[in-house]
mmCIF file of N, CA and C in Angstrom:
data_model
loop_
_atom_site.group_PDB
_atom_site.id
_atom_site.type_symbol
_atom_site.label_atom_id
_atom_site.label_comp_id
_atom_site.label_asym_id
_atom_site.label_seq_id
_atom_site.Cartn_x
_atom_site.Cartn_y
_atom_site.Cartn_z
ATOM 1 N N MET A 1 -3.241 18.175 17.099
ATOM 2 C CA MET A 1 -2.802 18.923 15.811
ATOM 3 C C MET A 1 -2.036 17.960 15.091
ATOM 4 N N ILE A 2 -1.174 16.911 15.757
ATOM 5 C CA ILE A 2 -0.460 15.706 15.065
ATOM 6 C C ILE A 2 -1.408 14.663 14.441
ATOM 7 N N ALA A 3 -2.671 14.347 15.207
ATOM 8 C CA ALA A 3 -3.713 13.752 14.684
ATOM 9 C C ALA A 3 -4.012 14.142 13.517
ATOM 10 N N VAL A 4 -4.435 15.273 13.425
ATOM 11 C CA VAL A 4 -5.062 16.049 12.086
ATOM 12 C C VAL A 4 -4.275 15.694 10.877
ATOM 13 N N LEU A 5 -2.761 16.142 11.111
ATOM 14 C CA LEU A 5 -1.712 16.278 10.013
ATOM 15 C C LEU A 5 -1.379 14.861 9.632
ATOM 16 N N ARG A 6 -1.649 13.911 10.729
ATOM 17 C CA ARG A 6 -1.307 12.424 10.311
ATOM 18 C C ARG A 6 -2.719 12.084 9.433
ATOM 19 N N PHE A 7 -3.750 12.109 9.752
ATOM 20 C CA PHE A 7 -4.690 11.696 8.823
ATOM 21 C C PHE A 7 -4.983 12.272 7.382
ATOM 22 N N LEU A 8 -4.404 13.835 7.657
ATOM 23 C CA LEU A 8 -4.581 14.431 6.117
ATOM 24 C C LEU A 8 -3.477 14.268 5.362
ATOM 25 N N PHE A 9 -2.245 13.933 5.695
ATOM 26 C CA PHE A 9 -1.292 13.875 4.794
ATOM 27 C C PHE A 9 -0.319 12.623 4.909
ATOM 28 N N VAL A 10 -0.003 12.342 6.038
ATOM 29 C CA VAL A 10 0.778 10.932 6.497
ATOM 30 C C VAL A 10 0.212 9.409 5.649
ATOM 31 N N ILE A 11 -0.798 9.297 6.070
ATOM 32 C CA ILE A 11 -1.913 8.237 5.640
ATOM 33 C C ILE A 11 -2.268 8.252 4.436
ATOM 34 N N PRO A 12 -2.635 9.404 3.490
ATOM 35 C CA PRO A 12 -2.890 9.459 2.205
ATOM 36 C C PRO A 12 -1.572 9.187 1.392
ATOM 37 N N LEU A 13 -0.699 9.924 1.947
ATOM 38 C CA LEU A 13 0.898 9.686 1.312
ATOM 39 C C LEU A 13 1.417 8.374 1.352
ATOM 40 N N ALA A 14 0.822 7.612 2.522
ATOM 41 C CA ALA A 14 1.328 6.225 2.516
ATOM 42 C C ALA A 14 0.493 5.298 1.583
ATOM 43 N N PHE A 15 -0.731 5.478 1.342
ATOM 44 C CA PHE A 15 -1.484 4.805 0.475
ATOM 45 C C PHE A 15 -1.140 5.235 -0.960
ATOM 46 N N VAL A 16 -0.914 6.507 -1.431
ATOM 47 C CA VAL A 16 -0.506 6.642 -2.590
ATOM 48 C C VAL A 16 0.973 6.009 -2.669
ATOM 49 N N ALA A 17 1.777 5.959 -2.196
ATOM 50 C CA ALA A 17 3.204 5.231 -2.296
ATOM 51 C C ALA A 17 3.002 3.750 -2.414
ATOM 52 N N GLY A 18 1.917 3.406 -1.658
ATOM 53 C CA GLY A 18 1.705 1.659 -1.471
ATOM 54 C C GLY A 18 0.912 1.419 -3.025
ATOM 55 N N CYS A 19 0.340 2.453 -3.562
ATOM 56 C CA CYS A 19 -0.100 2.280 -4.826
ATOM 57 C C CYS A 19 0.998 2.132 -5.697
ATOM 58 N N PHE A 20 1.974 2.797 -5.758
ATOM 59 C CA PHE A 20 3.078 2.966 -6.801
ATOM 60 C C PHE A 20 4.027 1.740 -6.443
ATOM 61 N N ALA A 21 4.388 1.539 -5.470
ATOM 62 C CA ALA A 21 4.809 0.111 -5.137
ATOM 63 C C ALA A 21 4.060 -1.118 -5.616
ATOM 64 N N ALA A 22 2.911 -1.234 -5.333
ATOM 65 C CA ALA A 22 2.169 -2.307 -5.877
ATOM 66 C C ALA A 22 2.336 -2.099 -7.454
ATOM 67 N N SER A 23 2.025 -1.253 -8.313
ATOM 68 C CA SER A 23 1.839 -1.095 -9.639
ATOM 69 C C SER A 23 3.661 -1.480 -9.998
ATOM 70 N N ILE A 24 4.585 -1.272 -9.371
ATOM 71 C CA ILE A 24 5.913 -1.622 -10.000
ATOM 72 C C ILE A 24 6.151 -3.012 -9.798
ATOM 73 N N ALA A 25 5.749 -3.592 -8.640
ATOM 74 C CA ALA A 25 5.609 -5.019 -8.178
ATOM 75 C C ALA A 25 4.750 -5.791 -9.320
ATOM 76 N N LEU A 26 3.525 -5.182 -9.746
ATOM 77 C CA LEU A 26 2.818 -6.068 -10.858
ATOM 78 C C LEU A 26 3.466 -5.897 -12.209
ATOM 79 N N LEU A 27 4.123 -4.727 -12.680
ATOM 80 C CA LEU A 27 4.312 -4.604 -14.049
ATOM 81 C C LEU A 27 5.614 -5.116 -14.195
ATOM 82 N N TRP A 28 6.620 -4.768 -13.468
ATOM 83 C CA TRP A 28 8.014 -5.113 -13.461
ATOM 84 C C TRP A 28 8.478 -6.363 -13.807
ATOM 85 N N PRO A 29 7.912 -7.330 -13.271
ATOM 86 C CA PRO A 29 8.583 -8.966 -14.004
ATOM 87 C C PRO A 29 7.988 -9.179 -15.325
ATOM 88 N N PHE A 30 6.837 -8.212 -16.084
ATOM 89 C CA PHE A 30 6.676 -8.522 -17.245
ATOM 90 C C PHE A 30 7.243 -7.708 -18.034
ATOM 91 N N LEU A 31 7.980 -7.045 -17.868
ATOM 92 C CA LEU A 31 8.767 -6.169 -18.798
ATOM 93 C C LEU A 31 9.995 -6.379 -19.211
ATOM 94 N N ASP A 32 10.605 -6.266 -20.398
ATOM 95 C CA ASP A 32 12.071 -6.375 -20.499
ATOM 96 C C ASP A 32 12.448 -4.956 -20.947
ATOM 97 N N LEU A 33 13.009 -4.275 -19.868
ATOM 98 C CA LEU A 33 13.487 -3.024 -20.254
ATOM 99 C C LEU A 33 14.767 -2.574 -20.519
ATOM 100 N N ALA A 34 15.593 -3.558 -20.984
ATOM 101 C CA ALA A 34 17.023 -3.587 -21.424
ATOM 102 C C ALA A 34 16.717 -2.603 -22.903
ATOM 103 N N PRO A 35 16.208 -3.485 -23.798
ATOM 104 C CA PRO A 35 16.080 -2.657 -25.332
ATOM 105 C C PRO A 35 15.498 -1.274 -25.074
ATOM 106 N N VAL A 36 14.330 -0.935 -24.230
ATOM 107 C CA VAL A 36 13.740 0.293 -23.958
ATOM 108 C C VAL A 36 14.513 1.342 -23.531
ATOM 109 N N MET A 37 15.324 0.990 -22.480
ATOM 110 C CA MET A 37 15.977 2.068 -22.055
ATOM 111 C C MET A 37 17.540 2.204 -22.744
ATOM 112 N N ARG A 38 17.435 1.421 -23.686
ATOM 113 C CA ARG A 38 18.911 1.770 -24.671
ATOM 114 C C ARG A 38 18.639 2.523 -25.698
ATOM 115 N N ASP A 39 17.371 2.223 -26.413
ATOM 116 C CA ASP A 39 16.844 2.312 -27.646
ATOM 117 C C ASP A 39 16.024 3.790 -27.672
ATOM 118 N N ASP A 40 15.003 3.774 -27.116
ATOM 119 C CA ASP A 40 13.815 4.693 -27.245
ATOM 120 C C ASP A 40 13.543 5.751 -26.030
ATOM 121 N N PRO A 41 14.131 6.806 -26.254
ATOM 122 C CA PRO A 41 13.509 7.494 -24.847
ATOM 123 C C PRO A 41 11.993 7.896 -24.866
ATOM 124 N N VAL A 42 11.232 7.890 -25.800
ATOM 125 C CA VAL A 42 10.079 8.206 -25.652
ATOM 126 C C VAL A 42 9.424 6.738 -24.631
ATOM 127 N N ALA A 43 9.855 5.678 -25.097
ATOM 128 C CA ALA A 43 9.511 4.414 -24.346
ATOM 129 C C ALA A 43 9.455 4.522 -22.585
ATOM 130 N N ILE A 44 10.298 5.415 -22.291
ATOM 131 C CA ILE A 44 10.382 5.528 -20.779
ATOM 132 C C ILE A 44 9.122 6.510 -20.259
ATOM 133 N N ILE A 45 8.715 7.535 -21.243
ATOM 134 C CA ILE A 45 7.599 8.232 -20.494
ATOM 135 C C ILE A 45 6.433 7.386 -20.970
ATOM 136 N N GLN A 46 6.348 6.366 -21.796
ATOM 137 C CA GLN A 46 5.191 5.410 -21.997
ATOM 138 C C GLN A 46 5.229 4.459 -20.674
ATOM 139 N N LEU A 47 6.521 4.080 -20.304
ATOM 140 C CA LEU A 47 6.438 3.106 -19.108
ATOM 141 C C LEU A 47 6.007 4.124 -17.829
ATOM 142 N N PHE A 48 6.279 5.090 -17.839
ATOM 143 C CA PHE A 48 6.025 5.894 -16.572
ATOM 144 C C PHE A 48 4.415 6.122 -16.407
ATOM 145 N N ILE A 49 3.836 6.649 -17.621
ATOM 146 C CA ILE A 49 2.530 6.490 -17.750
ATOM 147 C C ILE A 49 1.821 5.320 -17.323
ATOM 148 N N GLY A 50 2.486 3.961 -18.071
ATOM 149 C CA GLY A 50 1.871 3.231 -17.718
ATOM 150 C C GLY A 50 1.955 2.723 -16.249
ATOM 151 N N PHE A 51 2.761 2.775 -15.387
ATOM 152 C CA PHE A 51 3.057 2.621 -13.917
ATOM 153 C C PHE A 51 1.781 3.571 -13.428
ATOM 154 N N MET A 52 1.850 4.957 -13.729
ATOM 155 C CA MET A 52 0.747 5.683 -13.160
ATOM 156 C C MET A 52 -0.566 5.010 -13.511
ATOM 157 N N ALA A 53 -1.004 4.608 -14.617
ATOM 158 C CA ALA A 53 -2.216 4.103 -15.097
ATOM 159 C C ALA A 53 -2.575 2.952 -14.068
ATOM 160 N N GLN A 54 -1.304 1.864 -13.919
ATOM 161 C CA GLN A 54 -1.587 0.737 -12.987
ATOM 162 C C GLN A 54 -1.719 1.248 -11.561
ATOM 163 N N ALA A 55 -1.053 2.169 -11.071
ATOM 164 C CA ALA A 55 -1.069 2.698 -9.980
ATOM 165 C C ALA A 55 -2.717 3.126 -9.505
ATOM 166 N N ALA A 56 -3.246 4.058 -10.554
ATOM 167 C CA ALA A 56 -4.464 4.382 -10.337
ATOM 168 C C ALA A 56 -5.557 3.373 -10.426
ATOM 169 N N GLN A 57 -5.347 2.464 -11.026
ATOM 170 C CA GLN A 57 -6.133 1.115 -10.914
ATOM 171 C C GLN A 57 -6.155 0.470 -9.554
ATOM 172 N N ILE A 58 -4.884 0.347 -9.169
ATOM 173 C CA ILE A 58 -4.803 -0.364 -7.669
ATOM 174 C C ILE A 58 -5.311 0.603 -6.704
ATOM 175 N N GLY A 59 -5.333 1.772 -6.899
ATOM 176 C CA GLY A 59 -5.886 2.722 -5.841
ATOM 177 C C GLY A 59 -7.529 2.659 -5.805
ATOM 178 N N THR A 60 -7.991 2.638 -7.179
ATOM 179 C CA THR A 60 -9.458 2.509 -7.047
ATOM 180 C C THR A 60 -9.995 1.273 -6.539
ATOM 181 N N VAL A 61 -9.597 -0.059 -6.819
ATOM 182 C CA VAL A 61 -9.829 -1.111 -6.528
ATOM 183 C C VAL A 61 -9.388 -1.346 -4.843
ATOM 184 N N ALA A 62 -8.665 -0.693 -4.294
ATOM 185 C CA ALA A 62 -8.027 -1.199 -3.144
ATOM 186 C C ALA A 62 -8.667 0.012 -2.183
ATOM 187 N N LEU A 63 -9.204 0.857 -2.314
ATOM 188 C CA LEU A 63 -9.298 2.008 -1.386
ATOM 189 C C LEU A 63 -10.561 1.755 -0.461
ATOM 190 N N VAL A 64 -11.519 1.116 -0.733
ATOM 191 C CA VAL A 64 -12.596 0.596 0.660
ATOM 192 C C VAL A 64 -11.924 -0.219 1.410
ATOM 193 N N PRO A 65 -11.329 -1.641 0.792
ATOM 194 C CA PRO A 65 -10.582 -2.432 1.695
ATOM 195 C C PRO A 65 -9.697 -1.910 2.558
ATOM 196 N N TRP A 66 -8.733 -1.271 1.696
ATOM 197 C CA TRP A 66 -7.684 -0.477 2.651
ATOM 198 C C TRP A 66 -8.312 0.564 3.635
ATOM 199 N N ALA A 67 -9.172 1.186 3.566
ATOM 200 C CA ALA A 67 -9.937 2.197 4.352
ATOM 201 C C ALA A 67 -10.226 1.591 5.462
ATOM 202 N N ILE A 68 -10.894 0.274 5.608
ATOM 203 C CA ILE A 68 -11.624 -0.418 6.461
ATOM 204 C C ILE A 68 -10.393 -0.844 7.417
ATOM 205 N N PHE A 69 -9.162 -1.539 6.758
ATOM 206 C CA PHE A 69 -8.194 -1.893 7.318
ATOM 207 C C PHE A 69 -7.382 -0.726 8.241
ATOM 208 N N MET A 70 -7.018 0.107 7.534
ATOM 209 C CA MET A 70 -6.749 1.593 8.231
ATOM 210 C C MET A 70 -7.370 1.954 9.269
ATOM 211 N N VAL A 71 -8.927 2.181 9.283
ATOM 212 C CA VAL A 71 -9.338 2.190 10.179
ATOM 213 C C VAL A 71 -9.324 1.508 11.539
ATOM 214 N N VAL A 72 -9.579 0.265 11.336
ATOM 215 C CA VAL A 72 -9.306 -0.848 12.186
ATOM 216 C C VAL A 72 -7.623 -0.810 13.156
ATOM 217 N N THR A 73 -6.767 -0.725 11.967
ATOM 218 C CA THR A 73 -5.465 -0.805 12.672
ATOM 219 C C THR A 73 -5.045 0.770 13.739
ATOM 220 N N GLU A 74 -6.049 1.861 13.092
ATOM 221 C CA GLU A 74 -5.604 2.820 13.970
ATOM 222 C C GLU A 74 -6.465 3.113 15.137
ATOM 223 N N ILE A 75 -7.699 2.525 15.362
ATOM 224 C CA ILE A 75 -8.786 2.440 16.300
ATOM 225 C C ILE A 75 -8.068 1.702 17.278
ATOM 226 N N PHE A 76 -7.543 0.402 17.119
ATOM 227 C CA PHE A 76 -6.952 -0.735 17.967
ATOM 228 C C PHE A 76 -5.425 -0.373 18.046
ATOM 229 N N ALA A 77 -4.787 0.290 17.360
ATOM 230 C CA ALA A 77 -3.253 0.634 17.416
ATOM 231 C C ALA A 77 -2.680 -0.729 17.004
ATOM 232 N N ILE A 78 -3.075 -1.318 16.067
ATOM 233 C CA ILE A 78 -2.168 -2.454 15.574
ATOM 234 C C ILE A 78 -1.169 -1.786 14.497
ATOM 235 N N SER A 79 0.227 -1.930 15.244
ATOM 236 C CA SER A 79 1.188 -1.497 14.134
ATOM 237 C C SER A 79 2.159 -2.617 13.859
ATOM 238 N N SER A 80 1.772 -3.842 13.927
ATOM 239 C CA SER A 80 2.818 -4.985 13.646
ATOM 240 C C SER A 80 2.950 -5.174 12.182
ATOM 241 N N VAL A 81 4.139 -5.175 11.761
ATOM 242 C CA VAL A 81 4.407 -5.740 10.683
ATOM 243 C C VAL A 81 4.174 -7.111 10.148
ATOM 244 N N ILE A 82 3.708 -7.711 10.848
ATOM 245 C CA ILE A 82 3.417 -8.959 10.585
ATOM 246 C C ILE A 82 1.977 -8.916 10.258
ATOM 247 N N VAL A 83 1.289 -8.070 10.881
ATOM 248 C CA VAL A 83 -0.127 -8.133 10.350
ATOM 249 C C VAL A 83 -0.334 -7.744 9.045
ATOM 250 N N HIS A 84 0.548 -6.356 8.620
ATOM 251 C CA HIS A 84 0.609 -5.928 7.386
ATOM 252 C C HIS A 84 1.227 -6.747 6.541
ATOM 253 N N ILE A 85 2.167 -7.596 6.451
ATOM 254 C CA ILE A 85 2.513 -8.417 5.491
ATOM 255 C C ILE A 85 1.365 -9.612 5.291
ATOM 256 N N ILE A 86 0.724 -10.498 6.284
ATOM 257 C CA ILE A 86 -0.279 -11.435 6.108
ATOM 258 C C ILE A 86 -1.530 -10.776 5.171
ATOM 259 N N THR A 87 -1.812 -9.508 5.755
ATOM 260 C CA THR A 87 -2.751 -8.669 5.275
ATOM 261 C C THR A 87 -2.549 -8.572 3.528
ATOM 262 N N GLY A 88 -1.447 -8.279 3.365
ATOM 263 C CA GLY A 88 -0.977 -7.802 1.970
ATOM 264 C C GLY A 88 -0.869 -9.123 1.276
ATOM 265 N N ILE A 89 -0.312 -10.234 1.674
ATOM 266 C CA ILE A 89 -0.783 -11.841 1.041
ATOM 267 C C ILE A 89 -1.886 -12.201 0.875
ATOM 268 N N VAL A 90 -2.719 -12.061 1.606
ATOM 269 C CA VAL A 90 -4.113 -12.190 1.592
ATOM 270 C C VAL A 90 -4.948 -11.426 0.813
ATOM 271 N N ALA A 91 -4.598 -10.242 0.688
ATOM 272 C CA ALA A 91 -5.155 -9.270 -0.202
ATOM 273 C C ALA A 91 -4.787 -9.753 -1.804
ATOM 274 N N GLY A 92 -3.704 -9.904 -1.760
ATOM 275 C CA GLY A 92 -2.950 -10.147 -3.387
ATOM 276 C C GLY A 92 -3.734 -11.799 -3.665
ATOM 277 N N LEU A 93 -3.769 -12.652 -2.647
ATOM 278 C CA LEU A 93 -4.425 -13.652 -3.188
ATOM 279 C C LEU A 93 -5.809 -13.725 -3.173
ATOM 280 N N ALA A 94 -6.679 -13.072 -2.427
ATOM 281 C CA ALA A 94 -8.233 -12.847 -2.636
ATOM 282 C C ALA A 94 -8.455 -11.970 -3.953
ATOM 283 N N LEU A 95 -7.700 -11.224 -4.460
ATOM 284 C CA LEU A 95 -7.898 -10.299 -5.790
ATOM 285 C C LEU A 95 -8.030 -11.575 -6.840
ATOM 286 N N THR A 96 -6.817 -12.085 -6.816
ATOM 287 C CA THR A 96 -6.385 -13.114 -7.947
ATOM 288 C C THR A 96 -7.369 -14.236 -7.659
ATOM 289 N N ARG A 97 -8.196 -14.686 -6.812
ATOM 290 C CA ARG A 97 -9.259 -15.727 -6.903
ATOM 291 C C ARG A 97 -10.563 -15.174 -7.106
ATOM 292 N N HIS A 98 -10.678 -13.773 -6.681
ATOM 293 C CA HIS A 98 -11.970 -13.320 -7.242
ATOM 294 C C HIS A 98 -11.890 -12.616 -8.720
ATOM 295 N N TRP A 99 -10.697 -12.525 -9.349
ATOM 296 C CA TRP A 99 -10.768 -11.939 -10.760
ATOM 297 C C TRP A 99 -10.561 -13.089 -11.716
ATOM 298 N N TYR A 100 -9.732 -14.186 -11.242
ATOM 299 C CA TYR A 100 -9.374 -15.315 -12.054
ATOM 300 C C TYR A 100 -10.097 -16.585 -11.649
ATOM 301 N N GLY A 101 -10.499 -16.671 -10.513
ATOM 302 C CA GLY A 101 -11.390 -17.790 -9.873
ATOM 303 C C GLY A 101 -10.064 -18.802 -9.837
ATOM 304 N N ASP A 102 -10.075 -20.035 -10.226
ATOM 305 C CA ASP A 102 -9.018 -21.198 -9.915
ATOM 306 C C ASP A 102 -7.913 -21.232 -11.060
ATOM 307 N N GLY A 103 -8.468 -20.603 -12.238
ATOM 308 C CA GLY A 103 -7.521 -20.679 -13.480
ATOM 309 C C GLY A 103 -6.651 -19.705 -13.876
ATOM 310 N N ALA A 104 -6.060 -19.200 -12.471
ATOM 311 C CA ALA A 104 -5.107 -17.925 -12.707
ATOM 312 C C ALA A 104 -3.659 -18.366 -12.844
ATOM 313 N N PRO A 105 -2.865 -18.010 -14.086
ATOM 314 C CA PRO A 105 -1.542 -18.366 -14.180
ATOM 315 C C PRO A 105 -0.805 -18.217 -13.130
ATOM 316 N N GLY A 106 0.156 -19.016 -12.813
ATOM 317 C CA GLY A 106 1.163 -18.914 -11.743
ATOM 318 C C GLY A 106 1.740 -17.632 -11.649
ATOM 319 N N SER A 107 2.217 -17.157 -12.661
ATOM 320 C CA SER A 107 2.800 -15.929 -12.829
ATOM 321 C C SER A 107 2.016 -14.562 -12.299
ATOM 322 N N ILE A 108 0.872 -14.718 -12.832
ATOM 323 C CA ILE A 108 -0.134 -13.706 -12.488
ATOM 324 C C ILE A 108 -0.497 -13.769 -10.830
ATOM 325 N N GLU A 109 -0.617 -14.765 -10.556
ATOM 326 C CA GLU A 109 -0.878 -14.951 -8.975
ATOM 327 C C GLU A 109 0.580 -14.437 -8.234
ATOM 328 N N THR A 110 1.326 -14.745 -8.644
ATOM 329 C CA THR A 110 2.690 -14.525 -7.933
ATOM 330 C C THR A 110 2.810 -12.922 -8.078
ATOM 331 N N ALA A 111 2.263 -12.322 -8.873
ATOM 332 C CA ALA A 111 2.774 -10.966 -9.265
ATOM 333 C C ALA A 111 1.615 -9.995 -8.322
ATOM 334 N N MET A 112 0.387 -10.699 -8.365
ATOM 335 C CA MET A 112 -0.726 -10.101 -7.470
ATOM 336 C C MET A 112 -0.471 -10.120 -6.011
ATOM 337 N N THR A 113 0.185 -11.238 -5.619
ATOM 338 C CA THR A 113 0.731 -11.409 -4.236
ATOM 339 C C THR A 113 1.726 -10.709 -3.771
ATOM 340 N N VAL A 114 2.805 -10.490 -4.704
ATOM 341 C CA VAL A 114 3.786 -9.605 -4.426
ATOM 342 C C VAL A 114 3.467 -8.249 -4.461
ATOM 343 N N GLY A 115 2.522 -7.731 -5.413
ATOM 344 C CA GLY A 115 1.809 -6.562 -5.173
ATOM 345 C C GLY A 115 1.266 -6.031 -3.887
ATOM 346 N N GLY A 116 0.320 -7.122 -3.546
ATOM 347 C CA GLY A 116 -0.369 -6.909 -1.976
ATOM 348 C C GLY A 116 0.673 -6.579 -0.987
ATOM 349 N N LEU A 117 1.858 -7.459 -1.114
ATOM 350 C CA LEU A 117 2.624 -7.425 -0.132
ATOM 351 C C LEU A 117 3.408 -6.156 -0.449
ATOM 352 N N ALA A 118 3.854 -5.741 -1.147
ATOM 353 C CA ALA A 118 4.500 -4.563 -1.611
ATOM 354 C C ALA A 118 3.652 -3.227 -1.165
ATOM 355 N N PHE A 119 2.289 -3.074 -1.494
ATOM 356 C CA PHE A 119 1.645 -2.133 -1.150
ATOM 357 C C PHE A 119 1.792 -2.217 0.443
ATOM 358 N N PHE A 120 1.286 -3.223 1.016
ATOM 359 C CA PHE A 120 1.021 -2.969 2.747
ATOM 360 C C PHE A 120 2.636 -2.929 3.388
ATOM 361 N N LEU A 121 3.759 -3.348 2.738
ATOM 362 C CA LEU A 121 5.015 -3.008 3.390
ATOM 363 C C LEU A 121 5.288 -1.485 3.240
ATOM 364 N N VAL A 122 5.151 -0.880 2.148
ATOM 365 C CA VAL A 122 5.302 0.308 1.797
ATOM 366 C C VAL A 122 4.456 1.389 2.858
ATOM 367 N N TYR A 123 3.115 1.055 2.709
ATOM 368 C CA TYR A 123 2.234 1.617 3.834
ATOM 369 C C TYR A 123 2.452 1.433 5.446
ATOM 370 N N TRP A 124 3.022 0.279 5.781
ATOM 371 C CA TRP A 124 3.522 0.225 7.017
ATOM 372 C C TRP A 124 4.608 0.884 7.281
ATOM 373 N N THR A 125 5.559 1.306 6.320
ATOM 374 C CA THR A 125 6.823 2.067 6.606
ATOM 375 C C THR A 125 6.529 3.474 6.853
ATOM 376 N N ILE A 126 5.736 3.599 5.985
ATOM 377 C CA ILE A 126 5.211 5.299 5.991
ATOM 378 C C ILE A 126 4.521 5.468 7.384
ATOM 379 N N ALA A 127 3.557 4.760 7.284
ATOM 380 C CA ALA A 127 2.316 5.394 8.522
ATOM 381 C C ALA A 127 1.961 4.097 9.246
ATOM 382 N N GLY A 128 2.004 2.899 8.875
ATOM 383 C CA GLY A 128 1.306 1.860 9.703
ATOM 384 C C GLY A 128 2.126 1.554 11.041
ATOM 385 N N ARG A 129 3.478 1.673 11.101
ATOM 386 C CA ARG A 129 4.239 1.333 12.277
ATOM 387 C C ARG A 129 4.094 2.357 13.311
ATOM 388 N N SER A 130 3.266 3.365 13.168
ATOM 389 C CA SER A 130 3.094 4.174 14.126
ATOM 390 C C SER A 130 1.397 4.560 14.276
ATOM 391 N N ALA A 131 0.660 3.289 13.699
ATOM 392 C CA ALA A 131 -0.754 3.301 13.979
ATOM 393 C C ALA A 131 -1.199 3.404 15.287
ATOM 394 N N GLY A 132 -2.439 4.011 15.567
ATOM 395 C CA GLY A 132 -2.681 4.363 16.901
ATOM 396 C C GLY A 132 -2.141 5.275 17.839
ATOM 397 N N GLY A 133 -0.777 5.603 17.302
ATOM 398 C CA GLY A 133 -0.061 6.744 18.128
ATOM 399 C C GLY A 133 -0.831 7.963 18.536
ATOM 400 N N TRP A 134 -1.386 8.396 17.623
ATOM 401 C CA TRP A 134 -2.210 9.441 17.905
ATOM 402 C C TRP A 134 -3.335 9.490 19.372
ATOM 403 N N ARG A 135 -3.427 8.151 19.273
ATOM 404 C CA ARG A 135 -4.308 8.035 20.731
ATOM 405 C C ARG A 135 -3.701 8.178 22.014
ATOM 406 N N ARG A 136 -2.375 7.602 21.895
ATOM 407 C CA ARG A 136 -1.672 7.472 23.164
ATOM 408 C C ARG A 136 -1.451 9.089 23.539
ATOM 409 N N ASN A 137 -1.045 10.134 22.359
ATOM 410 C CA ASN A 137 -1.033 11.387 22.771
ATOM 411 C C ASN A 137 -1.988 12.339 23.102
ATOM 412 N N ALA A 138 -3.301 11.360 22.892
ATOM 413 C CA ALA A 138 -4.536 12.307 23.304
ATOM 414 C C ALA A 138 -4.964 11.919 24.768
ATOM 415 N N GLU A 139 -4.715 10.921 25.051
ATOM 416 C CA GLU A 139 -4.870 10.430 26.492
ATOM 417 C C GLU A 139 -4.452 11.451 27.442
ATOM 418 N N PRO A 140 -5.238 11.819 28.508
ATOM 419 C CA PRO A 140 -4.525 12.990 29.551
ATOM 420 C C PRO A 140 -3.845 12.099 30.632
ATOM 421 N N ARG A 141 -2.480 12.980 30.561
ATOM 422 C CA ARG A 141 -1.495 12.370 31.565
ATOM 423 C C ARG A 141 -1.822 12.620 33.118
ATOM 424 N N PRO A 142 -1.609 11.528 33.834
ATOM 425 C CA PRO A 142 -1.883 11.630 35.152
ATOM 426 C C PRO A 142 -0.899 12.811 35.988
ATOM 427 N N ARG A 143 -1.491 13.147 36.727
ATOM 428 C CA ARG A 143 -0.679 14.481 37.534
ATOM 429 C C ARG A 143 -0.025 13.892 38.810
ATOM 430 N N ASP A 144 1.114 14.539 38.796
ATOM 431 C CA ASP A 144 2.066 14.104 39.774
ATOM 432 C C ASP A 144 1.841 14.881 40.981
ATOM 433 N N GLU A 145 1.360 14.176 42.201
ATOM 434 C CA GLU A 145 0.891 14.919 43.463
ATOM 435 C C GLU A 145 1.798 14.570 44.501
#
């Protein structure tokens, strides 16, 4: 039952939270929020909608690669934070190279790398640190004789 709840709720929640973290990491450095927060309350709603749209875009781009990564980490019980950090950095750099080639500005490349890192760190915090734990619980316990 725990495994079912993990796959139905915890892992999707971790994916959505990772998308939000990546969207904030991607957009935050490019925004000047001081005048917006002080002068225009409607702009706060627009910013929220912008962050949600960016999170949805990240979710659609990252869904299949993340699903493959998630299945591999769950099957082989890979719960190392180092693996998730390296995967986040490599994913951010790979997406930057794919979209921009070698001509990506440094700020975009940095934001994409930090976005990938934020995605996988949030995912690891919520679901990745106990990856494969459901397999340990499913194994039969030896009898004491």
